DNA sequence: TATACTACCGGCAACGTTACCGGTAATGAT
DNA sequence: ATCATTACCGGTAACGTTGCCGGTAGTATA
């Protein structure tokens, strides 16, 4: 056997099996019209040679590669990693393979260009469709199967699935209000991200629904970093009428809030309740364990992949799928841990309509209802979109 | 403009720019022999159309894709994730792109086949070379650029870079012996993995070099899981002459040892010193903070990528690179934290040659020499290879 | 003015694969 | 015995790209 050091091609297989390349191709693709004996012989040669068809050539000719791409800004952030892990798990159950690619976490401004470039690069050549994580652009100029995960910008022309940020925020607020808090501070996120905007909208909507006033001094800006939580905490502590609970737009900031509170001698949860968002692993390890909102990355990714596969098969069947621009919202889940409790009664301030519910005995962390409060607010998505 | 919904090809660009496809190709590849005016015009059309060359077609024709692949068993394990992150960072500085692929964390037995399959699939089609993480097979039947990371099986025929496990173990032992420990327990790893074998070899070599006997009861089996550390600890505690220090083959098991020691009322580090391996994030967060060995994944990955790029360019320049089978060992670094100290003097046992060095005053954690003990044992790699 | 050189560009073939069409042999029907 | 049908298989043309060769025009040299 002429041991060619470079990978064998379909021609090598054909020659060794003494058939034409067409027949080998038919065997590879499990087509009809090939005799059982021939089929077995060719398959044997394939095994023997360790032949594997070139996905580049195959993809070029048949525009079906059985590979889906995952494009993300970077792989340093834990969120992206979670997505990869979930996608890796989900894809195992399908006939597809997964390739992950970063699009260089360049400056925010030019990231859109990079995403476009990556999408185009994969498009129609080595993948049958792509999932883009946290896209920065409103539209990709292609009709090839694509679904975005999280943080669609308003008016996106592509399919996307993201978590119900507003619903999650509403769940947090319902929980906090239910505990008896009426002064709830909010640490905001970067305003140009839809996720942050929706969470904030949930915070405001919940206040309004509860008939509580919106106090601007209770809303502090943030950038998702831990340090922002710390400065926000310092600000809140300096207030004449400080909040009894703080809802931070993400866990990192909530952790920052807790750190700074400890430094200031404010005990969590006794003197201050804190809630985060994202349910990162550190949330469970914090002291006290941080109550947070779990976005359920895995079901989100699963949904995205299912939708993508449907788009792909729909495209193969001809006409454009009706779901090409579908925007799916996944429910979030409030994970109650130890960082919240009923607010301590404040002697200097009279509670108009409440009786003395806050007996000292009630002063224990509210860990009873473990991770139950589902926040499936079905119709709660309109207010933000104009 | 005929707004073709599918991605534009080089022919579309050529037609729009009124040149031949050859000229467009020359522009794309920044070749000479094209007039400045033409160059600019073509480039303008490329921009306008948003054209991106198909990496499948390009790769097929020119066998240079500017992409390197990363093949790993799964993306669920933190080790793999660290490798991805590091690779993502390192690749940013080069002209290459990175695609990551899992090879399905199937059963160990058939994983080798999967790795082979993935390598062949990528080979020569969409990547210029691949990095395989933790390969299970001794050789890949190809000569295309490939470097393995970590845990080469003995007699590998491909290039690989892994951490100096034996050196790391020697550093641990030097540290422990230096503190005055003479009875040092060892919790082993899965024996079929080279990493575990080398660490064990380091343990044994250090004992021999120090003139200490090898006590089989001080060597307990393990499987890298936390539970294994716990049962090992129980075993050690039941010994008539228990060890004063325990070196576990990885951090998870060391953490298990510490947990169980606490349950047994054995204080760490006062009554028992513990050292782990891998320096996982939890090691720093443990109480007491766990002394461990940092494998330095990032420099390892960096080295792997550098080597791979050299193999690629060497291949392009013709002859096979001399480094095609290079086996690189990266130095490990002992990270000293709070889990070790000088052994307490034992009244019932006389120390033959030592004077009373263990004054009560010396009973404080040895945190002074922070992360310095480099374990660059240059010549210490032969003993394991036959 | 004739020749040689250079700058620039187009045509052709090939990479490895699959879709499509057509051809041969064997089988069944008349 | 002739014809139609079927089962099987081979040849050819693409897919989008780049490498190579050759060709034309313009400029410098004799």
Tab-separated table of C-alpha atoms (C1' of nucleotides) in Angstrom, chain A residues 10-11 31 51 61, chain C residues 16-20:
chain	number	residue	atom	x	y	z
A	10	UNK	CA	-11.935	9.956	-1.790
A	11	UNK	CA	-9.882	9.073	-4.829
A	31	UNK	CA	-27.440	6.641	-0.592
A	51	UNK	CA	-10.471	8.004	5.565
A	61	UNK	CA	-20.187	21.331	-2.836
C	16	DG	C1'	-11.853	17.195	-2.791
C	17	DT	C1'	-16.351	16.609	-2.872
C	18	DT	C1'	-21.328	15.768	-4.402
C	19	DA	C1'	-25.391	16.245	-7.830
C	20	DC	C1'	-26.849	14.894	-11.919
